[in-house]
Short mmCIF file of C-alpha atoms in Angstrom, two decimals:
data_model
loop_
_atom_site.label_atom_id
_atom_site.label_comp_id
_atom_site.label_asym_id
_atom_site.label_seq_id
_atom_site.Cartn_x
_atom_site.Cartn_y
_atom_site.Cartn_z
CA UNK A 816 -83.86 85.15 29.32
CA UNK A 817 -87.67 84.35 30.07
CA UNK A 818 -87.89 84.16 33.88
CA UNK A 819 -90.06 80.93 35.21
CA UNK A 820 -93.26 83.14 36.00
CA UNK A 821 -93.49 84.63 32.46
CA UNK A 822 -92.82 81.46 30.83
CA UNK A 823 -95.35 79.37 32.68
CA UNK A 824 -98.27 82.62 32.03
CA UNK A 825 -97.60 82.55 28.30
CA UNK A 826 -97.30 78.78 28.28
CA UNK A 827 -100.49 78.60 30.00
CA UNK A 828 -102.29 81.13 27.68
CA UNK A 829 -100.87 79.34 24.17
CA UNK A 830 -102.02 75.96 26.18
CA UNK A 831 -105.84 77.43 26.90
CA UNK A 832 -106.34 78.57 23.42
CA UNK A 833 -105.11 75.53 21.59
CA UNK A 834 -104.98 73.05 24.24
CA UNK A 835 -107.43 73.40 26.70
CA UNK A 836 -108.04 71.25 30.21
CA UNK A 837 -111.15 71.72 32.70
CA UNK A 838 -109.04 71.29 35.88
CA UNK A 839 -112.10 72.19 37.43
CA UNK A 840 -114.55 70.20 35.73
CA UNK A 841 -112.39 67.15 35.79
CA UNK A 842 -112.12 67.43 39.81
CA UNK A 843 -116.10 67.40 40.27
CA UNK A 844 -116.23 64.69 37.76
CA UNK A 845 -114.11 62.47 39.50
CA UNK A 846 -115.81 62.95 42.68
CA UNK A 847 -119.09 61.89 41.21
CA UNK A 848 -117.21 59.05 39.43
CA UNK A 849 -115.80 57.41 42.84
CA UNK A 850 -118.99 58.28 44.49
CA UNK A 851 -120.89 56.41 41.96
CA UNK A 852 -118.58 53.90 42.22
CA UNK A 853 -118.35 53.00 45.66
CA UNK A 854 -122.68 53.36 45.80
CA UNK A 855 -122.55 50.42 42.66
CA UNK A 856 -120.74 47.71 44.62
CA UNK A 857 -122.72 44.88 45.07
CA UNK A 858 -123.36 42.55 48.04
CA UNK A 859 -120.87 40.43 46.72
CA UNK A 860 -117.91 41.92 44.77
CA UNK A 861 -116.37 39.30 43.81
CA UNK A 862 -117.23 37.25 41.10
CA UNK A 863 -115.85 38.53 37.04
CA UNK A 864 -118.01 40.66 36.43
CA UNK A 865 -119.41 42.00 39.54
CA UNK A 866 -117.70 45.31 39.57
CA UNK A 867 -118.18 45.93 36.31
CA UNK A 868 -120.77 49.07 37.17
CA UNK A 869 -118.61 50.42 39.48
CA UNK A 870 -115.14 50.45 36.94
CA UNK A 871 -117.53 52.31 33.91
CA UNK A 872 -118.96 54.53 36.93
CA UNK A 873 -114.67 55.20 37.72
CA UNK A 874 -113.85 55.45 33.86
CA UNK A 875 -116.59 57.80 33.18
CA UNK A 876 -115.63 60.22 36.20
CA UNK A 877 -112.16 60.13 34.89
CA UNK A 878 -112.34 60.29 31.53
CA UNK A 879 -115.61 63.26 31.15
CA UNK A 880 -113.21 66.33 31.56
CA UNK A 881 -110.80 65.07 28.68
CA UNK A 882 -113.97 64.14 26.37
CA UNK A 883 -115.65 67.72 27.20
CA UNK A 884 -112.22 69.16 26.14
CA UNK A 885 -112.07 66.72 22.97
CA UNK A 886 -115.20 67.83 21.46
CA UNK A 887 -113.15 71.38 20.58
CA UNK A 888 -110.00 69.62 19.29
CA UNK A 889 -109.16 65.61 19.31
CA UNK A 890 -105.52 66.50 19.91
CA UNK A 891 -106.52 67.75 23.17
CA UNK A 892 -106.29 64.23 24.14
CA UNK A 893 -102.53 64.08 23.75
CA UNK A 894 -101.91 66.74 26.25
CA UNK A 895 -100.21 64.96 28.78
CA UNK A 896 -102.59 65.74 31.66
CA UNK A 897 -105.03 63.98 29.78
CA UNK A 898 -102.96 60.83 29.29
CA UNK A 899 -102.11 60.97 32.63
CA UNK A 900 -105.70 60.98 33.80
CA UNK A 901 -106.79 58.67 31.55
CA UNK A 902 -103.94 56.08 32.54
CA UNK A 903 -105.92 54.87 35.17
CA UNK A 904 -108.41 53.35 33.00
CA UNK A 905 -105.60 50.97 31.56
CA UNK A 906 -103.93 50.31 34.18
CA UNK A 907 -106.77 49.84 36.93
CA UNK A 908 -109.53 49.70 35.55
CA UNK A 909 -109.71 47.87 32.33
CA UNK A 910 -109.86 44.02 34.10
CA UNK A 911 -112.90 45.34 35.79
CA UNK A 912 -114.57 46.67 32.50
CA UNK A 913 -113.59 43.83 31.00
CA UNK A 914 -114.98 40.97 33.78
CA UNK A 915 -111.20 39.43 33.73
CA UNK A 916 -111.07 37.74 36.69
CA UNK A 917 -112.48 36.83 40.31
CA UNK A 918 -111.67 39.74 43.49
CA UNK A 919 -110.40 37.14 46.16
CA UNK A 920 -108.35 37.53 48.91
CA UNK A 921 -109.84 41.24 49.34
CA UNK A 922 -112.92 42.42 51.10
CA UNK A 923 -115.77 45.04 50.40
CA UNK A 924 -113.94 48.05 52.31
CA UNK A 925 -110.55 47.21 50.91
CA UNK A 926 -112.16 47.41 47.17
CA UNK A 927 -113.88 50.70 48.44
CA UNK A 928 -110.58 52.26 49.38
CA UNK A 929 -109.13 50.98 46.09
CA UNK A 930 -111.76 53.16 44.34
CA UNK A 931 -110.91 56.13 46.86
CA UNK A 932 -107.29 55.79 45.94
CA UNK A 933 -107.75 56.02 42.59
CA UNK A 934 -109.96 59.15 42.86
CA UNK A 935 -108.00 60.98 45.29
CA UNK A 936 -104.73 60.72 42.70
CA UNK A 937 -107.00 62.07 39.37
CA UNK A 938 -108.11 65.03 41.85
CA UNK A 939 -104.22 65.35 43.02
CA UNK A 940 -103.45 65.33 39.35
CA UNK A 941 -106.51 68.09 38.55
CA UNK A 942 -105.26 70.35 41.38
CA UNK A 943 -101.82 70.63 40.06
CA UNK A 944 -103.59 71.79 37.38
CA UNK A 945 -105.38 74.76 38.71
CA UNK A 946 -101.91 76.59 39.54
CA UNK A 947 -99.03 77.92 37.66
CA UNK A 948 -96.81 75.70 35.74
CA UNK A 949 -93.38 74.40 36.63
CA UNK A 950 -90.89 75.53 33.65
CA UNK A 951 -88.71 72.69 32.34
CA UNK A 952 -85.16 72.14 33.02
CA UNK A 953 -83.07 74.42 30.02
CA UNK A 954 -81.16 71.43 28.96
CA UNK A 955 -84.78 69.77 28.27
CA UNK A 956 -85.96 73.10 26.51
CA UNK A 957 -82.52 73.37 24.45
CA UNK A 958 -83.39 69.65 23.12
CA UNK A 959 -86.75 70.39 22.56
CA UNK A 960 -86.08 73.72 20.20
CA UNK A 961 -83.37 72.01 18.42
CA UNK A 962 -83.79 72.01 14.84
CA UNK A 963 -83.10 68.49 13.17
CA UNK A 964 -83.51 67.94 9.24
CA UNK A 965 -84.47 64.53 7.21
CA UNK A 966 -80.96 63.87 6.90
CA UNK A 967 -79.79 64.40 10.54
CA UNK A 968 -82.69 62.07 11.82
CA UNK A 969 -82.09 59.39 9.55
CA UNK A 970 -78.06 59.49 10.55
CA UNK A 971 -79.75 59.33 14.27
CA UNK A 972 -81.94 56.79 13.78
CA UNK A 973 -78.56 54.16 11.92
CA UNK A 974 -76.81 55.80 15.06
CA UNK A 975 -78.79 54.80 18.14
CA UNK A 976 -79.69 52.13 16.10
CA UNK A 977 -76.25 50.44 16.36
CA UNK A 978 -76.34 51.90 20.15
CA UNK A 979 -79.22 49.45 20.67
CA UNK A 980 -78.29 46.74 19.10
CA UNK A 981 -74.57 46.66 20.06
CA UNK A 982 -76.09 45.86 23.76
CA UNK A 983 -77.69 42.56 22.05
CA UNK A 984 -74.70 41.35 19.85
CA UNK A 985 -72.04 41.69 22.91
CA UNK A 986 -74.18 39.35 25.09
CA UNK A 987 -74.15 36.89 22.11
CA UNK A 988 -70.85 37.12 21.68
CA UNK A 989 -71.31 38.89 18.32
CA UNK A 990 -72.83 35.55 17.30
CA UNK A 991 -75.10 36.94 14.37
CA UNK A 992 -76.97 33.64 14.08
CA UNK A 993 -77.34 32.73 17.44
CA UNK A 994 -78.72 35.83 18.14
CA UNK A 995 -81.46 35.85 15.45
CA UNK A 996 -81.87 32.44 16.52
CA UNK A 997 -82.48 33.47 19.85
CA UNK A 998 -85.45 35.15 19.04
CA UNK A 999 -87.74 32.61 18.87
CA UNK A 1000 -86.83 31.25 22.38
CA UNK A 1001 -88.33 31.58 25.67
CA UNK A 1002 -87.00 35.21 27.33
CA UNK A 1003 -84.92 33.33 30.16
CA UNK A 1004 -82.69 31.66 27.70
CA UNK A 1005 -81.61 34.27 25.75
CA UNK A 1006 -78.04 35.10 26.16
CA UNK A 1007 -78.62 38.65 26.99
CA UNK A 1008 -80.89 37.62 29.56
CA UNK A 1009 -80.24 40.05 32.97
CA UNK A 1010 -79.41 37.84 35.45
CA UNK A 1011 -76.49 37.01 33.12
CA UNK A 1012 -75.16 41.03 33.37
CA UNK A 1013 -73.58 42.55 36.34
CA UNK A 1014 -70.93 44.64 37.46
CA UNK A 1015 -69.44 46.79 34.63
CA UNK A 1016 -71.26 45.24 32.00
CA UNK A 1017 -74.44 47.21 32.93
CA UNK A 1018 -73.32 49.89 31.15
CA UNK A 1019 -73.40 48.04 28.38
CA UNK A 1020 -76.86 46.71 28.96
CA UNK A 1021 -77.86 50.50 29.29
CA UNK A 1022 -76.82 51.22 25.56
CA UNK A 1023 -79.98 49.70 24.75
CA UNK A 1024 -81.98 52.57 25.46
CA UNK A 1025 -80.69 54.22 23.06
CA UNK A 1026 -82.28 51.76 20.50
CA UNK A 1027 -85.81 52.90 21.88
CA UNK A 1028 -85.73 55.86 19.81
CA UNK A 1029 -85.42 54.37 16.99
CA UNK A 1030 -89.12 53.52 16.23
CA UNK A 1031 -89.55 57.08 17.95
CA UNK A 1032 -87.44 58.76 15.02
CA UNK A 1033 -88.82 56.86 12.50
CA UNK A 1034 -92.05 58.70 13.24
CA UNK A 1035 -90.56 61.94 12.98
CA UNK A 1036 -88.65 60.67 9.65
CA UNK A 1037 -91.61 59.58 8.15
CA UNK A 1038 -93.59 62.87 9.00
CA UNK A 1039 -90.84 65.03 7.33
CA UNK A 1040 -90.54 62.87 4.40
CA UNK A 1041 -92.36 63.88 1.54
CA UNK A 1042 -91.98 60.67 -0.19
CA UNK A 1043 -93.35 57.79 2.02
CA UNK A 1044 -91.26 55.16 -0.20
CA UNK A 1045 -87.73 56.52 -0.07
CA UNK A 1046 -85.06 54.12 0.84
CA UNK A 1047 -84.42 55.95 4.16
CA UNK A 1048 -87.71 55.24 5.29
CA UNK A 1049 -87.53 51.78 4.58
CA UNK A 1050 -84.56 51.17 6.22
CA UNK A 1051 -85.74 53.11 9.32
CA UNK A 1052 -89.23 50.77 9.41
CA UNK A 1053 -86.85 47.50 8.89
CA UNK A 1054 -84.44 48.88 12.03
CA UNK A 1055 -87.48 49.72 13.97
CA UNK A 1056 -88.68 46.27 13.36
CA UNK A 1057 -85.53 44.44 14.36
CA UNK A 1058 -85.32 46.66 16.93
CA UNK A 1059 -88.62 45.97 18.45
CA UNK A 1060 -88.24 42.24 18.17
CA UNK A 1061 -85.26 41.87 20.00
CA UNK A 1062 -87.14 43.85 22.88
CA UNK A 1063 -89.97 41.96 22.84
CA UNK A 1064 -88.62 38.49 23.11
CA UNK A 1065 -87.31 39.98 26.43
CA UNK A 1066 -91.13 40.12 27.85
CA UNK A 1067 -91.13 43.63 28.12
CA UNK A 1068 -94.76 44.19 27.45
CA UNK A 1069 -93.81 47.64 29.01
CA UNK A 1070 -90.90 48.53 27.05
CA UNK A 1071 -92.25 48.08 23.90
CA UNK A 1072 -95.93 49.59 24.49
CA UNK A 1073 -94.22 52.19 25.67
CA UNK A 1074 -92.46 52.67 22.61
CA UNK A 1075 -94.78 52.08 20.20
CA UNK A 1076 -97.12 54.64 22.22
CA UNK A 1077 -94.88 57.69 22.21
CA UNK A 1078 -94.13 56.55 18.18
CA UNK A 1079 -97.60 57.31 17.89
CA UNK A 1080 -97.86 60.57 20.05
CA UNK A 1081 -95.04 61.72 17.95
CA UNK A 1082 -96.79 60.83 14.73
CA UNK A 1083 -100.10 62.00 16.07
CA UNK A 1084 -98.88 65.89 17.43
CA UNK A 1085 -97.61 65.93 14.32
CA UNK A 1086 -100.55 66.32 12.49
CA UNK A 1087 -101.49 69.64 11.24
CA UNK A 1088 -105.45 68.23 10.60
CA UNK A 1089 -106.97 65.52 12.08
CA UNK A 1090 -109.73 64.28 9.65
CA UNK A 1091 -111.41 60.69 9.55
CA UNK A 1092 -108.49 59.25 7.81
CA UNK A 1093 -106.00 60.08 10.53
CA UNK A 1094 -108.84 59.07 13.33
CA UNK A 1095 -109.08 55.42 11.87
CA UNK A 1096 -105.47 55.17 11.53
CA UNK A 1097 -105.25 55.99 15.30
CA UNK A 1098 -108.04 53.18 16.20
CA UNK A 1099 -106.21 50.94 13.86
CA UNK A 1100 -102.68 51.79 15.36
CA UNK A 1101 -104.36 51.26 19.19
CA UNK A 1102 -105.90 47.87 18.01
CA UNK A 1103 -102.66 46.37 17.17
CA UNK A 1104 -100.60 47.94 20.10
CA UNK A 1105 -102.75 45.94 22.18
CA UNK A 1106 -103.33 43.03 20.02
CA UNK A 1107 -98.58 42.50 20.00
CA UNK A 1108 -98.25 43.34 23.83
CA UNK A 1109 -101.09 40.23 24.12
CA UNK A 1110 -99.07 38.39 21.65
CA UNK A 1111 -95.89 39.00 23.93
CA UNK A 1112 -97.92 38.01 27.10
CA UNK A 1113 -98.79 34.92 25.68
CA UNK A 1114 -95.40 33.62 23.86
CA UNK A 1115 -92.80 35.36 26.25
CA UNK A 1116 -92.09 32.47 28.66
CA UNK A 1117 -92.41 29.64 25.82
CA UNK A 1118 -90.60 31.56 22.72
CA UNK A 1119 -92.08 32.95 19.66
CA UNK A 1120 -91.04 29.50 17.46
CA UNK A 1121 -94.31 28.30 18.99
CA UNK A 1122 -95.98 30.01 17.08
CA UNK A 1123 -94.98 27.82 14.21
CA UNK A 1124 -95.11 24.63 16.27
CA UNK A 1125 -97.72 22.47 17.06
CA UNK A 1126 -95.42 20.80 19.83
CA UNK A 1127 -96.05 23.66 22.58
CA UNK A 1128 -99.47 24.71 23.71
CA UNK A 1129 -100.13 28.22 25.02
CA UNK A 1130 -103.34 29.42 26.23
CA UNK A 1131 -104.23 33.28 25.73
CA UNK A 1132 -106.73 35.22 27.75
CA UNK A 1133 -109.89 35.92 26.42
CA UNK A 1134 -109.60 39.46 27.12
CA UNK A 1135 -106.65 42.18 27.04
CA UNK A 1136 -104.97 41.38 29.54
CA UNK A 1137 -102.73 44.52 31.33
CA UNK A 1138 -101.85 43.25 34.89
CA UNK A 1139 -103.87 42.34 37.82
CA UNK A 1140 -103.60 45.86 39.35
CA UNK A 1141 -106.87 46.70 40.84
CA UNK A 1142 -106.70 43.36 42.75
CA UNK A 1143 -103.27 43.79 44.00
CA UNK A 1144 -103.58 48.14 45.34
CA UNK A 1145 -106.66 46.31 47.21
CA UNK A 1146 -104.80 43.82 48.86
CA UNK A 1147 -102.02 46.27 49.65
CA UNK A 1148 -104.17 48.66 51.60
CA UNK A 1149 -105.33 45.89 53.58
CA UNK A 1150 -102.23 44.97 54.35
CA UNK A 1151 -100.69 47.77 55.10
CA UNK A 1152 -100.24 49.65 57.93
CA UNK A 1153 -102.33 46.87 59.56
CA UNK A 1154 -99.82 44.37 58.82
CA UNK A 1155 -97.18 46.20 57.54
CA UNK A 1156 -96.12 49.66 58.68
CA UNK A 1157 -95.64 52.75 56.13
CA UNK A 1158 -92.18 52.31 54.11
CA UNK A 1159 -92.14 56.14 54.72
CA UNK A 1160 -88.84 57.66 52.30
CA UNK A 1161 -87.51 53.72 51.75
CA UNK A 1162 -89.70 53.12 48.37
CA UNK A 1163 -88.98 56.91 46.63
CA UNK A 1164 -85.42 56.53 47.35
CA UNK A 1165 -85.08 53.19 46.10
CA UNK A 1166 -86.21 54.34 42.77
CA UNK A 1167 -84.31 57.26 42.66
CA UNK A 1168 -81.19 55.64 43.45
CA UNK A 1169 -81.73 52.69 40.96
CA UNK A 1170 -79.90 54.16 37.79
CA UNK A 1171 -76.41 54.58 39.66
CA UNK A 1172 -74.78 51.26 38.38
CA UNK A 1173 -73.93 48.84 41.98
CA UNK A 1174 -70.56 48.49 40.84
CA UNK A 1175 -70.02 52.70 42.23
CA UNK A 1176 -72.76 52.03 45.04
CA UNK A 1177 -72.19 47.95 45.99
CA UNK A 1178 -74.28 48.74 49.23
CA UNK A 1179 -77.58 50.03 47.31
CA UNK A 1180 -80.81 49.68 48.39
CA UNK A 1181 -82.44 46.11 47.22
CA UNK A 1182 -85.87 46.25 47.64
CA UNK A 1183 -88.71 49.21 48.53
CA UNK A 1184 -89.12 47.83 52.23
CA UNK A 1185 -91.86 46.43 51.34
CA UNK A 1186 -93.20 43.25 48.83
CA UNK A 1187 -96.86 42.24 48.31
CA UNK A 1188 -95.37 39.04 46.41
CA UNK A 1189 -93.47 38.29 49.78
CA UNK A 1190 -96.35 39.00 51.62
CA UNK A 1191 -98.89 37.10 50.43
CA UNK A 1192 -96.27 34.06 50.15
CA UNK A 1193 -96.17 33.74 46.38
CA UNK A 1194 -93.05 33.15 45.62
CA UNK A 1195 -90.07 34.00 43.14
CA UNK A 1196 -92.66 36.72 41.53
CA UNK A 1197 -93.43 40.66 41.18
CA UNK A 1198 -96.56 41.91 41.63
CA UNK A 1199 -97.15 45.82 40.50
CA UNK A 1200 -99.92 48.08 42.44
CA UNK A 1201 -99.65 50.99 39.98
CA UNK A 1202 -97.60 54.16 41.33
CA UNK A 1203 -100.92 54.93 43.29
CA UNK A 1204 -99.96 51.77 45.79
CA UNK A 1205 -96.30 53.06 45.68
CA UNK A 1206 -97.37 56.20 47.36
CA UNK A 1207 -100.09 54.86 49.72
CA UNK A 1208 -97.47 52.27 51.22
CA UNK A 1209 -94.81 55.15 51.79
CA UNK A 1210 -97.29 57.41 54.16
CA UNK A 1211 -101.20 56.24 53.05
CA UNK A 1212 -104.11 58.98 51.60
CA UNK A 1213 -101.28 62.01 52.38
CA UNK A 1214 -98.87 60.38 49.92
CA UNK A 1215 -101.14 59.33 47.48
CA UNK A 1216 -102.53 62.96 47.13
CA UNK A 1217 -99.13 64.54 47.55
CA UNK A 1218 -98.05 61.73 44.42
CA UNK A 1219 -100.95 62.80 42.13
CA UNK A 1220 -99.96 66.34 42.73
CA UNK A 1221 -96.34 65.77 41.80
CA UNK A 1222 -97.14 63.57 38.76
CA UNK A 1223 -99.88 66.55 37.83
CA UNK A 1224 -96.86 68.83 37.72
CA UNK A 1225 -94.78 67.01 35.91
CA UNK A 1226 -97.90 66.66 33.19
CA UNK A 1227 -98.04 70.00 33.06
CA UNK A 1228 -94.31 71.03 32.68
CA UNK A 1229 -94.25 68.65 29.94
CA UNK A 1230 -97.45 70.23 28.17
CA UNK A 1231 -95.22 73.25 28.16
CA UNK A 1232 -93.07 71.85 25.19
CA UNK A 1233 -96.15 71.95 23.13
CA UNK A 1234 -95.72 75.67 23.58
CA UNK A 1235 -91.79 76.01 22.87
CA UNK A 1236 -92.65 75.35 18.88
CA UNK A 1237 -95.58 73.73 17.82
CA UNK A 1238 -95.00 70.13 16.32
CA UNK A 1239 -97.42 70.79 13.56
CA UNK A 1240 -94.46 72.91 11.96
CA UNK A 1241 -92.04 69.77 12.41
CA UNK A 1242 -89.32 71.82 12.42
CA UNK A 1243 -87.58 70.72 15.96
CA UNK A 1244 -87.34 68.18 17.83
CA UNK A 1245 -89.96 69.25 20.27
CA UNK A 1246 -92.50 66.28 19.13
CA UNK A 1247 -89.82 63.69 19.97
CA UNK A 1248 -88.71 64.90 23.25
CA UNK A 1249 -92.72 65.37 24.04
CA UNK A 1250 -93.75 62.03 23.10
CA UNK A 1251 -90.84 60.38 25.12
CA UNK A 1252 -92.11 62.68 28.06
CA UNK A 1253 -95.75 61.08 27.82
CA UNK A 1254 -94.36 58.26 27.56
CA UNK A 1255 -92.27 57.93 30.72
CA UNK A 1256 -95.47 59.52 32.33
CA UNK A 1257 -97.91 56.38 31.14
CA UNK A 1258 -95.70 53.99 32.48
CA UNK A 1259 -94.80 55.78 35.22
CA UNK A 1260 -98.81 54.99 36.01
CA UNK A 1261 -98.00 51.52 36.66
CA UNK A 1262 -94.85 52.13 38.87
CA UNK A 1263 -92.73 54.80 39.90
CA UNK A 1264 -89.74 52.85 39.06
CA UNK A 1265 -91.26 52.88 35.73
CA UNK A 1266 -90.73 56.33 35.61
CA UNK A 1267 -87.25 56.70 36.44
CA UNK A 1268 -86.40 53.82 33.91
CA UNK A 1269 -88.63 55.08 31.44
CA UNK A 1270 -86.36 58.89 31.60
CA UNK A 1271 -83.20 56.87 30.46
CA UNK A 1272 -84.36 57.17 27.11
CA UNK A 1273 -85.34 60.55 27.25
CA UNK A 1274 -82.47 61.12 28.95
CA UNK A 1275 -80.53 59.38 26.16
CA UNK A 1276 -81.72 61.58 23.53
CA UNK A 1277 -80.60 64.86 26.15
CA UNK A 1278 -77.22 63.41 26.13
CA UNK A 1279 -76.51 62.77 22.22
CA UNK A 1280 -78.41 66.51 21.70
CA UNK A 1281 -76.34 68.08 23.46
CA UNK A 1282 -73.51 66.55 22.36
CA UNK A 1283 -74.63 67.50 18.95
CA UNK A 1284 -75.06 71.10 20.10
CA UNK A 1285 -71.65 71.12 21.25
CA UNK A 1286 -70.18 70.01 18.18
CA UNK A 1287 -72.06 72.66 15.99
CA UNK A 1288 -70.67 75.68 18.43
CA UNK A 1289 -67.15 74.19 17.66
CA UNK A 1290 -67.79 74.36 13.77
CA UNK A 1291 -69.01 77.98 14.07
CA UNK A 1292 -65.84 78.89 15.76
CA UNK A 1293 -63.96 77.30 13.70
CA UNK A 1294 -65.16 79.60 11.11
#
């Protein structure tokens, strides 16, 4: 058995020659970036468009290290510290490249320390990334190195399939056309809407994370395949499809750009050249990711029938629109501890604790201790501060340093599976269980609730592999 020490040196060596990161490079970059940021803010911040200097001054700081490391190999990009980096950008920064809205209800300093925030988690990220790596669990490795043929994925993919969509057809009452039907409506009238779940039947809601792999798998299937029109192919896209529509008409904008996302990372790691062909398919891929999590933004609260009716009208921003993030972290470290006092442990546990089902724990935590919606007197609404604003409101710059460093680890850990067996072989299952890793680490950007949720799925797959690795040691003793 490799002990953690050896592992993590000749993870980090395979990882330098074929996957290389400028820790380094990528600190002093982001320093310059926030500098150059905070000198670009204007008199008066406010107006669309006004930070627009400062945001490309941010991007650019962030994003130089994983462009320097690009120019070698475009994969590089996919390493997860380099999603993780770059998540900022999307999550933060992207209403302020793209002049979105007006900064009210925030002054200069607080929009300073946003931009210090930001920069102190990259370089908390970047340090984690100067040390040795942290060796992944061995029932994560195990998954990882298992070997899975055409065959097997397509009987996975009909499997968690029927996983997913059992979830869907028990809150309709197995009504086939009343759920189909459903699909076109608004996402609070659906009958497996959430407030209409509790006690035991949140198991059942949890099934459907097992139908997130399916687009996942499909990638993987389609990769293996020789022939791109087989019948098993087909029927995977067609799942996937259904699949993604009945998590869409939810709202999820997160769910299913999460999905999609780590179908692409799987498709993308997959690839034993990346030539011109593969690049535009990547652009083209990103385009329309961003172009059906609009379309979901736009029609979720109205249903998707409107789209074929003239009776409803729906107005769609003229720009991609992600959340209002960079707005709401400034307001939050106004706020708080001025007006609000640290939440200290009360936010981290809360997420920890939220997969154990109420009906075991009917005394679980509620709510983080603390609620910028509630604050600011908005209402029955949710507003999300990226994980960066989770960790300043438990204990302020400490935490938010401390955070980056954790989520830097956990980057880096998960680079380690590109080392286990290289996905260009596609002989495991090491692609999947690293693109559901990146993927639990992007959303994780934009909450740390988001993080835990996002691991059911990846934890989904853990469960059913090693339930399949059971099985086989049975048949081999019963030989």
């Amino acid at each position: 058995m490799v002990n953690s020490k050896t592992f993590s040196r000749e993870a980090k060596a395979f990882l330098k020659q074929n996957y290389p990161i400028y820790p380094a490079t990528g600190i002093a970059s982001t320093i310059l970036g926030t500098f150059a940021a905070l000198v670009l803010i204007p008199d008066n911040p406010y107006p669309a468009g006004a930070l627009f200097p400062s945001g490309l001054a941010m991007t650019i700081g962030l994003a130089f290290a994983p462009a320097l490391a690009a120019f070698q190999n475009i994969k590089v990009l996919l390493r997860a510290e380099h999603i993780l980096i770059l998540s900022p950008i999307y999550w933060l920064l992207l209403d302020l490249l793209q002049s979105a809205y007006d900064l009210r209800g925030v002054d200069t300093e607080d929009i300073e320390n946003a931009f210090i925030a930001i920069g102190l988690f990259a370089c908390g990220v970047w340090t984690a990334s100067l040390f040795s790596l942290w060796k992944p669990p061995k029932m994560l490795i195990k998954s990882a190195r298992r070997t899975i043929t055409t065959k097997q994925t397509f009987l996975l993919i009909l499997f968690f399939f029927f996983l997913g969509f059992f979830y869907y057809a028990y809150s309709a009452n197995f009504d086939f056309p009343r759920m189909f039907y459903a699909l076109g409506e608004n996402r609070w009238s659906a009958p497996w809407a959430r407030g209409q779940l509790g006690g035991w039947n949140a198991f059942v809601f949890h099934m459907r994370y097992f139908g997130y792999l399916v687009p996942v798998l499909t990638a993987s299937l389609w990769v293996k395949s020789d022939d791109k029109k087989n019948s098993k192919i087909i029927i995977s896209i067609l799942l996937s499809i259904v699949m993604l529509a009945f998590l869409g008409q939810g709202g999820g904008r997160r769910i299913v750009g999460g999905i999609l996302t780590a179908t692409f990372i799987n498709w993308f790691v997959q690839q034993n050249k990346i030539d011109f062909r593969r690049v535009l398919v990547s652009i083209v891929s990103i385009v329309l990711i961003a172009s059906l999590l609009q379309l979901i933004l736009v029609y979720r609260n109205v249903g998707y029938s409107a789209i074929f009716s003239n009776q409803v009208e729906v107005t769609s921003p003229d720009y991609v629109h992600v959340d209002d993030n960079f707005l709401r972290l400034s307001q939050t470290i106004d706020i708080v501890p001025s007006q609000h006092s640290y939440v200290y442990e009360k936010f981290v546990f809360w997420a920890l604790v939220r997969p154990i089902p109420r009906v075991f724990w009917p005394g679980k935590p509620t709510d983080p201790g603390f609620s910028l919606a509630d604050t600011l007197g908005a209402g029955n609404v949710s507003y999300t501060m990226t994980v960066i604003g989770n960790f300043y409101i438990s204990f302020g710059w400490l935490a938010i340093i401390v955070g980056g460093w954790f989520y830097g680890k956990l980057a880096g850990m998960t680079s380690t599976l590109l080392a286990l067996d290289p996905p260009e072989r596609k002989r495991s299952a090491n692609s999947l269980v690293y693109s559901l890793s990146v993927m639990a680490l992007f959303v994780g950007m934009r909450s740390l609730i988001g993080l835990v949720l996002s691991s059911y799925t990846l934890l989904a797959w853990l469960l059913i592999s090693s339930f399949l690795s059971k099985q086989n040691t049975r048949k081999l003793q019963d030989r």
